Short mmCIF file of N, CA and C and ligand atoms in Angstrom, two decimals:
data_model
loop_
_atom_site.label_atom_id
_atom_site.label_comp_id
_atom_site.label_asym_id
_atom_site.label_seq_id
_atom_site.Cartn_x
_atom_site.Cartn_y
_atom_site.Cartn_z
N MET G 911 75.25 67.24 -15.26
CA MET G 911 76.70 67.35 -15.02
C MET G 911 77.03 66.75 -13.66
N SER G 912 78.04 65.90 -13.63
CA SER G 912 78.43 65.28 -12.36
C SER G 912 79.29 66.23 -11.54
N ARG G 913 79.05 66.21 -10.24
CA ARG G 913 79.80 67.08 -9.33
C ARG G 913 80.80 66.23 -8.54
N ILE G 914 82.05 66.70 -8.52
CA ILE G 914 83.10 65.94 -7.84
C ILE G 914 83.70 66.77 -6.71
N LEU G 915 83.75 66.17 -5.55
CA LEU G 915 84.37 66.82 -4.40
C LEU G 915 85.82 66.37 -4.29
N VAL G 916 86.74 67.34 -4.29
CA VAL G 916 88.17 67.05 -4.16
C VAL G 916 88.63 67.49 -2.77
N ILE G 917 89.07 66.53 -1.95
CA ILE G 917 89.57 66.85 -0.61
C ILE G 917 91.08 66.63 -0.64
N GLU G 918 91.82 67.71 -0.73
CA GLU G 918 93.28 67.63 -0.93
C GLU G 918 93.91 68.91 -0.41
N ASP G 919 94.91 68.77 0.48
CA ASP G 919 95.54 69.96 1.06
C ASP G 919 96.69 70.51 0.22
N GLU G 920 97.29 69.68 -0.63
CA GLU G 920 98.40 70.17 -1.44
C GLU G 920 97.84 71.00 -2.60
N LYS G 921 98.14 72.31 -2.55
CA LYS G 921 97.48 73.25 -3.45
C LYS G 921 97.72 72.95 -4.93
N ASP G 922 98.96 72.58 -5.27
CA ASP G 922 99.27 72.31 -6.68
C ASP G 922 98.45 71.13 -7.21
N ILE G 923 98.36 70.09 -6.40
CA ILE G 923 97.61 68.91 -6.83
C ILE G 923 96.12 69.23 -6.89
N ALA G 924 95.64 69.95 -5.88
CA ALA G 924 94.22 70.32 -5.85
C ALA G 924 93.86 71.16 -7.08
N ARG G 925 94.72 72.11 -7.42
CA ARG G 925 94.45 72.97 -8.58
C ARG G 925 94.52 72.16 -9.86
N GLY G 926 95.50 71.27 -9.94
CA GLY G 926 95.64 70.41 -11.12
C GLY G 926 94.41 69.55 -11.34
N LEU G 927 93.92 68.94 -10.24
CA LEU G 927 92.74 68.08 -10.34
C LEU G 927 91.52 68.89 -10.80
N LYS G 928 91.38 70.09 -10.22
CA LYS G 928 90.24 70.95 -10.57
C LYS G 928 90.28 71.28 -12.07
N ASP G 929 91.46 71.67 -12.55
CA ASP G 929 91.61 72.04 -13.96
C ASP G 929 91.26 70.86 -14.88
N ILE G 930 91.83 69.71 -14.56
CA ILE G 930 91.63 68.52 -15.39
C ILE G 930 90.14 68.14 -15.44
N LEU G 931 89.52 68.10 -14.25
CA LEU G 931 88.14 67.64 -14.16
C LEU G 931 87.18 68.65 -14.79
N GLU G 932 87.45 69.94 -14.57
CA GLU G 932 86.58 70.96 -15.18
C GLU G 932 86.70 70.95 -16.70
N TYR G 933 87.91 70.71 -17.18
CA TYR G 933 88.13 70.63 -18.61
C TYR G 933 87.31 69.50 -19.22
N GLU G 934 87.15 68.42 -18.44
CA GLU G 934 86.37 67.25 -18.91
C GLU G 934 84.86 67.46 -18.72
N GLY G 935 84.48 68.60 -18.16
CA GLY G 935 83.06 68.91 -18.05
C GLY G 935 82.43 68.60 -16.70
N TYR G 936 83.25 68.28 -15.71
CA TYR G 936 82.71 68.03 -14.37
C TYR G 936 82.67 69.34 -13.59
N GLU G 937 81.72 69.41 -12.64
CA GLU G 937 81.72 70.51 -11.70
C GLU G 937 82.59 70.07 -10.51
N VAL G 938 83.48 70.94 -10.08
CA VAL G 938 84.40 70.58 -9.00
C VAL G 938 84.18 71.47 -7.79
N VAL G 939 84.03 70.84 -6.63
CA VAL G 939 84.06 71.59 -5.37
C VAL G 939 85.27 71.09 -4.60
N ALA G 940 86.00 72.03 -3.99
CA ALA G 940 87.27 71.66 -3.36
C ALA G 940 87.24 71.94 -1.86
N ALA G 941 87.97 71.11 -1.12
CA ALA G 941 88.14 71.33 0.31
C ALA G 941 89.60 71.06 0.66
N GLU G 942 90.17 71.87 1.58
CA GLU G 942 91.60 71.79 1.88
C GLU G 942 91.92 70.87 3.05
N ASN G 943 90.91 70.43 3.78
CA ASN G 943 91.17 69.51 4.89
C ASN G 943 89.94 68.64 5.13
N GLY G 944 90.07 67.71 6.04
CA GLY G 944 89.01 66.73 6.27
C GLY G 944 87.73 67.35 6.79
N LYS G 945 87.88 68.25 7.75
CA LYS G 945 86.71 68.87 8.36
C LYS G 945 85.90 69.65 7.32
N GLU G 946 86.64 70.45 6.52
CA GLU G 946 85.97 71.21 5.46
C GLU G 946 85.32 70.26 4.46
N GLY G 947 86.03 69.17 4.14
CA GLY G 947 85.49 68.19 3.20
C GLY G 947 84.15 67.65 3.64
N LEU G 948 84.04 67.31 4.93
CA LEU G 948 82.79 66.76 5.46
C LEU G 948 81.67 67.81 5.43
N GLN G 949 82.05 69.06 5.69
CA GLN G 949 81.05 70.14 5.63
C GLN G 949 80.54 70.33 4.20
N VAL G 950 81.49 70.38 3.26
CA VAL G 950 81.12 70.57 1.85
C VAL G 950 80.27 69.40 1.37
N LEU G 951 80.61 68.20 1.83
CA LEU G 951 79.88 67.00 1.44
C LEU G 951 78.38 67.13 1.74
N SER G 952 78.06 67.59 2.95
CA SER G 952 76.64 67.67 3.30
C SER G 952 75.93 68.82 2.58
N ARG G 953 76.68 69.87 2.23
CA ARG G 953 76.06 71.01 1.52
C ARG G 953 75.87 70.73 0.04
N LYS G 954 76.85 70.06 -0.59
CA LYS G 954 76.90 70.00 -2.06
C LYS G 954 76.47 68.68 -2.66
N GLU G 955 76.37 67.62 -1.86
CA GLU G 955 75.99 66.30 -2.35
C GLU G 955 76.68 65.90 -3.66
N PRO G 956 77.99 65.68 -3.61
CA PRO G 956 78.73 65.32 -4.84
C PRO G 956 78.37 63.92 -5.34
N ASP G 957 78.69 63.65 -6.61
CA ASP G 957 78.46 62.33 -7.21
C ASP G 957 79.66 61.41 -7.02
N CYS G 958 80.81 62.03 -6.72
CA CYS G 958 82.04 61.26 -6.54
C CYS G 958 82.98 62.09 -5.67
N ILE G 959 83.81 61.41 -4.87
CA ILE G 959 84.73 62.11 -3.98
C ILE G 959 86.14 61.64 -4.24
N ILE G 960 87.06 62.59 -4.46
CA ILE G 960 88.48 62.27 -4.54
C ILE G 960 89.08 62.71 -3.21
N LEU G 961 89.61 61.74 -2.47
CA LEU G 961 90.02 61.99 -1.08
C LEU G 961 91.50 61.69 -0.90
N ASP G 962 92.26 62.72 -0.51
CA ASP G 962 93.67 62.50 -0.22
C ASP G 962 93.82 61.85 1.15
N LEU G 963 94.76 60.94 1.26
CA LEU G 963 94.94 60.22 2.52
C LEU G 963 95.62 61.07 3.58
N MET G 964 96.63 61.84 3.18
CA MET G 964 97.40 62.62 4.14
C MET G 964 96.86 64.05 4.20
N LEU G 965 96.02 64.31 5.18
CA LEU G 965 95.42 65.63 5.34
C LEU G 965 95.92 66.26 6.64
N PRO G 966 95.89 67.58 6.74
CA PRO G 966 96.48 68.23 7.91
C PRO G 966 95.71 68.04 9.22
N ASP G 967 94.42 67.82 9.14
CA ASP G 967 93.64 67.71 10.39
C ASP G 967 93.25 66.26 10.72
N ILE G 968 92.30 65.73 9.99
CA ILE G 968 91.87 64.35 10.22
C ILE G 968 92.50 63.48 9.12
N SER G 969 92.86 62.24 9.41
CA SER G 969 93.44 61.39 8.36
C SER G 969 92.37 61.04 7.33
N GLY G 970 92.81 60.73 6.12
CA GLY G 970 91.88 60.35 5.06
C GLY G 970 91.04 59.13 5.43
N TYR G 971 91.63 58.21 6.20
CA TYR G 971 90.89 57.02 6.65
C TYR G 971 89.69 57.42 7.50
N GLU G 972 89.96 58.35 8.44
CA GLU G 972 88.90 58.81 9.35
C GLU G 972 87.81 59.54 8.55
N VAL G 973 88.26 60.39 7.61
CA VAL G 973 87.30 61.12 6.77
C VAL G 973 86.43 60.11 6.00
N CYS G 974 87.08 59.09 5.47
CA CYS G 974 86.39 58.07 4.69
C CYS G 974 85.33 57.37 5.55
N GLU G 975 85.69 57.00 6.76
CA GLU G 975 84.74 56.35 7.68
C GLU G 975 83.56 57.26 7.96
N GLN G 976 83.86 58.54 8.19
CA GLN G 976 82.78 59.49 8.50
C GLN G 976 81.85 59.69 7.31
N ILE G 977 82.44 59.71 6.10
CA ILE G 977 81.61 59.84 4.89
C ILE G 977 80.69 58.63 4.79
N ARG G 978 81.23 57.43 5.05
CA ARG G 978 80.44 56.20 4.92
C ARG G 978 79.28 56.12 5.92
N ARG G 979 79.40 56.84 7.04
CA ARG G 979 78.27 56.86 7.98
C ARG G 979 77.13 57.71 7.42
N LYS G 980 77.44 58.59 6.47
CA LYS G 980 76.43 59.50 5.92
C LYS G 980 75.85 59.02 4.60
N CYS G 981 76.71 58.49 3.71
CA CYS G 981 76.26 58.20 2.34
C CYS G 981 77.17 57.18 1.65
N ASN G 982 76.73 56.68 0.50
CA ASN G 982 77.52 55.70 -0.24
C ASN G 982 78.13 56.28 -1.51
N THR G 983 78.34 57.60 -1.52
CA THR G 983 78.99 58.26 -2.65
C THR G 983 80.36 57.61 -2.92
N PRO G 984 80.66 57.28 -4.19
CA PRO G 984 81.94 56.63 -4.48
C PRO G 984 83.15 57.48 -4.07
N ILE G 985 84.14 56.81 -3.49
CA ILE G 985 85.34 57.50 -3.02
C ILE G 985 86.57 56.92 -3.71
N LEU G 986 87.33 57.83 -4.35
CA LEU G 986 88.63 57.47 -4.92
C LEU G 986 89.70 58.00 -3.97
N MET G 987 90.45 57.11 -3.34
CA MET G 987 91.45 57.54 -2.39
C MET G 987 92.77 57.81 -3.09
N LEU G 988 93.41 58.89 -2.65
CA LEU G 988 94.61 59.38 -3.31
C LEU G 988 95.75 59.40 -2.30
N THR G 989 96.89 58.84 -2.64
CA THR G 989 97.98 58.90 -1.68
C THR G 989 99.34 58.72 -2.32
N ALA G 990 100.35 59.17 -1.61
CA ALA G 990 101.72 58.98 -2.07
C ALA G 990 102.22 57.60 -1.67
N ARG G 991 101.56 56.99 -0.73
CA ARG G 991 101.99 55.67 -0.27
C ARG G 991 101.61 54.61 -1.30
N ALA G 992 102.42 53.58 -1.34
CA ALA G 992 102.11 52.54 -2.34
C ALA G 992 102.05 51.17 -1.71
N GLN G 993 102.07 51.11 -0.39
CA GLN G 993 102.15 49.80 0.25
C GLN G 993 100.78 49.14 0.36
N ASP G 994 100.81 47.82 0.26
CA ASP G 994 99.57 47.06 0.23
C ASP G 994 98.69 47.27 1.44
N HIS G 995 99.30 47.35 2.64
CA HIS G 995 98.45 47.44 3.83
C HIS G 995 97.68 48.76 3.86
N ASP G 996 98.25 49.82 3.26
CA ASP G 996 97.52 51.09 3.19
C ASP G 996 96.32 50.97 2.27
N LYS G 997 96.52 50.28 1.16
CA LYS G 997 95.41 50.09 0.23
C LYS G 997 94.31 49.27 0.87
N ILE G 998 94.71 48.20 1.55
CA ILE G 998 93.71 47.32 2.18
C ILE G 998 92.93 48.09 3.23
N LEU G 999 93.63 48.88 4.05
CA LEU G 999 92.94 49.68 5.06
C LEU G 999 91.98 50.67 4.39
N GLY G 1000 92.42 51.26 3.30
CA GLY G 1000 91.56 52.19 2.56
C GLY G 1000 90.25 51.53 2.14
N PHE G 1001 90.35 50.32 1.60
CA PHE G 1001 89.15 49.61 1.19
C PHE G 1001 88.30 49.22 2.40
N LYS G 1002 88.96 48.86 3.50
CA LYS G 1002 88.24 48.47 4.70
C LYS G 1002 87.39 49.60 5.26
N VAL G 1003 87.90 50.83 5.18
CA VAL G 1003 87.13 51.95 5.72
C VAL G 1003 86.13 52.50 4.70
N GLY G 1004 86.07 51.89 3.52
CA GLY G 1004 84.99 52.25 2.60
C GLY G 1004 85.36 52.91 1.29
N ALA G 1005 86.66 52.99 0.98
CA ALA G 1005 87.05 53.56 -0.32
C ALA G 1005 86.64 52.59 -1.44
N ASP G 1006 86.29 53.13 -2.61
CA ASP G 1006 85.89 52.29 -3.74
C ASP G 1006 87.06 52.02 -4.67
N ASP G 1007 88.01 52.93 -4.67
CA ASP G 1007 89.15 52.77 -5.56
C ASP G 1007 90.33 53.53 -4.97
N TYR G 1008 91.49 53.34 -5.55
CA TYR G 1008 92.73 53.80 -4.95
C TYR G 1008 93.67 54.24 -6.05
N LEU G 1009 94.28 55.40 -5.89
CA LEU G 1009 95.23 55.88 -6.90
C LEU G 1009 96.47 56.41 -6.18
N THR G 1010 97.65 55.95 -6.61
CA THR G 1010 98.89 56.35 -5.96
C THR G 1010 99.54 57.49 -6.73
N LYS G 1011 99.95 58.53 -5.98
CA LYS G 1011 100.69 59.65 -6.59
C LYS G 1011 102.12 59.22 -6.87
N PRO G 1012 102.75 59.68 -7.93
CA PRO G 1012 102.14 60.50 -8.99
C PRO G 1012 101.31 59.63 -9.93
N PHE G 1013 100.18 60.17 -10.35
CA PHE G 1013 99.29 59.41 -11.22
C PHE G 1013 99.17 60.09 -12.57
N SER G 1014 98.77 59.35 -13.57
CA SER G 1014 98.58 59.96 -14.89
C SER G 1014 97.17 60.51 -14.99
N VAL G 1015 97.02 61.59 -15.74
CA VAL G 1015 95.72 62.21 -15.93
C VAL G 1015 94.73 61.22 -16.52
N GLY G 1016 95.21 60.44 -17.49
CA GLY G 1016 94.34 59.48 -18.16
C GLY G 1016 93.78 58.45 -17.18
N GLU G 1017 94.65 57.95 -16.29
CA GLU G 1017 94.21 56.94 -15.33
C GLU G 1017 93.23 57.55 -14.34
N LEU G 1018 93.51 58.75 -13.87
CA LEU G 1018 92.61 59.42 -12.94
C LEU G 1018 91.21 59.54 -13.56
N LEU G 1019 91.16 60.05 -14.78
CA LEU G 1019 89.86 60.26 -15.43
C LEU G 1019 89.14 58.94 -15.66
N ALA G 1020 89.89 57.91 -16.06
CA ALA G 1020 89.27 56.61 -16.30
C ALA G 1020 88.65 56.07 -15.01
N ARG G 1021 89.34 56.23 -13.89
CA ARG G 1021 88.84 55.72 -12.62
C ARG G 1021 87.62 56.52 -12.16
N VAL G 1022 87.67 57.83 -12.32
CA VAL G 1022 86.52 58.67 -11.94
C VAL G 1022 85.31 58.28 -12.79
N MET G 1023 85.52 58.12 -14.08
CA MET G 1023 84.41 57.76 -14.98
C MET G 1023 83.82 56.41 -14.59
N ALA G 1024 84.69 55.44 -14.24
CA ALA G 1024 84.20 54.12 -13.85
C ALA G 1024 83.35 54.21 -12.58
N LEU G 1025 83.78 55.01 -11.62
CA LEU G 1025 83.03 55.15 -10.37
C LEU G 1025 81.67 55.80 -10.63
N LEU G 1026 81.66 56.82 -11.49
CA LEU G 1026 80.40 57.51 -11.80
C LEU G 1026 79.44 56.60 -12.56
N ARG G 1027 79.99 55.77 -13.43
CA ARG G 1027 79.18 54.84 -14.21
C ARG G 1027 78.51 53.82 -13.30
N ARG G 1028 79.30 53.29 -12.35
CA ARG G 1028 78.75 52.33 -11.41
C ARG G 1028 77.65 52.96 -10.56
N ARG G 1029 77.86 54.22 -10.18
CA ARG G 1029 76.86 54.91 -9.36
C ARG G 1029 75.55 55.06 -10.12
N THR G 1030 75.65 55.41 -11.40
CA THR G 1030 74.45 55.55 -12.22
C THR G 1030 73.74 54.21 -12.33
N GLN G 1031 74.52 53.15 -12.51
CA GLN G 1031 73.93 51.82 -12.63
C GLN G 1031 73.19 51.43 -11.36
N TYR G 1032 73.79 51.72 -10.18
CA TYR G 1032 73.13 51.43 -8.91
C TYR G 1032 71.81 52.17 -8.82
N ALA G 1033 71.83 53.44 -9.22
CA ALA G 1033 70.61 54.25 -9.12
C ALA G 1033 69.51 53.64 -9.98
N GLN G 1034 69.89 53.17 -11.19
CA GLN G 1034 68.89 52.56 -12.08
C GLN G 1034 68.35 51.26 -11.48
N ASP G 1035 69.25 50.45 -10.91
CA ASP G 1035 68.83 49.20 -10.28
C ASP G 1035 67.87 49.47 -9.13
N ALA G 1036 68.18 50.50 -8.33
CA ALA G 1036 67.34 50.85 -7.19
C ALA G 1036 65.93 51.24 -7.67
N ASP G 1037 65.86 51.95 -8.79
CA ASP G 1037 64.56 52.32 -9.36
C ASP G 1037 63.77 51.08 -9.74
N LEU G 1038 64.46 50.12 -10.38
CA LEU G 1038 63.79 48.90 -10.80
C LEU G 1038 63.24 48.15 -9.59
N ILE G 1039 64.04 48.09 -8.53
CA ILE G 1039 63.60 47.39 -7.33
C ILE G 1039 62.37 48.08 -6.74
N ARG G 1040 62.41 49.43 -6.74
CA ARG G 1040 61.26 50.17 -6.21
C ARG G 1040 60.00 49.86 -7.01
N VAL G 1041 60.15 49.84 -8.35
CA VAL G 1041 59.01 49.53 -9.21
C VAL G 1041 58.50 48.13 -8.90
N GLY G 1042 59.46 47.18 -8.76
CA GLY G 1042 59.12 45.81 -8.46
C GLY G 1042 58.31 45.71 -7.17
N ASN G 1043 58.79 46.40 -6.14
CA ASN G 1043 58.10 46.35 -4.85
C ASN G 1043 56.68 46.91 -4.94
N SER G 1044 56.57 48.02 -5.68
CA SER G 1044 55.25 48.66 -5.72
C SER G 1044 54.27 47.76 -6.47
N LEU G 1045 54.79 47.02 -7.48
CA LEU G 1045 53.92 46.08 -8.20
C LEU G 1045 53.45 44.97 -7.25
N VAL G 1046 54.40 44.45 -6.49
CA VAL G 1046 54.07 43.40 -5.55
C VAL G 1046 53.09 43.91 -4.48
N ASP G 1047 53.42 45.10 -3.99
CA ASP G 1047 52.57 45.69 -2.92
C ASP G 1047 51.17 45.99 -3.46
N GLY G 1048 51.12 46.46 -4.74
CA GLY G 1048 49.84 46.89 -5.29
C GLY G 1048 49.01 45.67 -5.62
CA1 LIG X 1516 98.01 65.66 1.36
#
């Protein structure tokens, strides 16, 4: 079962995301601000992160940068903003995908599934490379 970390301070949206994702069979861990999100990240090792841009303590961009210093877990950035420069900045600091509020449940799930699929593929490729190296080394 894939575990998804939701970092979102707006309670209604956070609860909605949890309900939707749990209904689809994902395990959800939630954090209400950036600092808590980073703490939960190191404890729970999620497979995917849904990160709201507007958080009460640290901005989503800063959280994203800090996550990228630790791991390459896929990040779906969530925001009410729809302007191009925000999206570009999001990708620059390491987000893998971007979803603008209000979003449809179907689109959210499709994007989460795509990110998880890519992560699985990377893991398989990494295994192949390891096998390749050991053959060469051996
Ligand atoms: Ca927010």
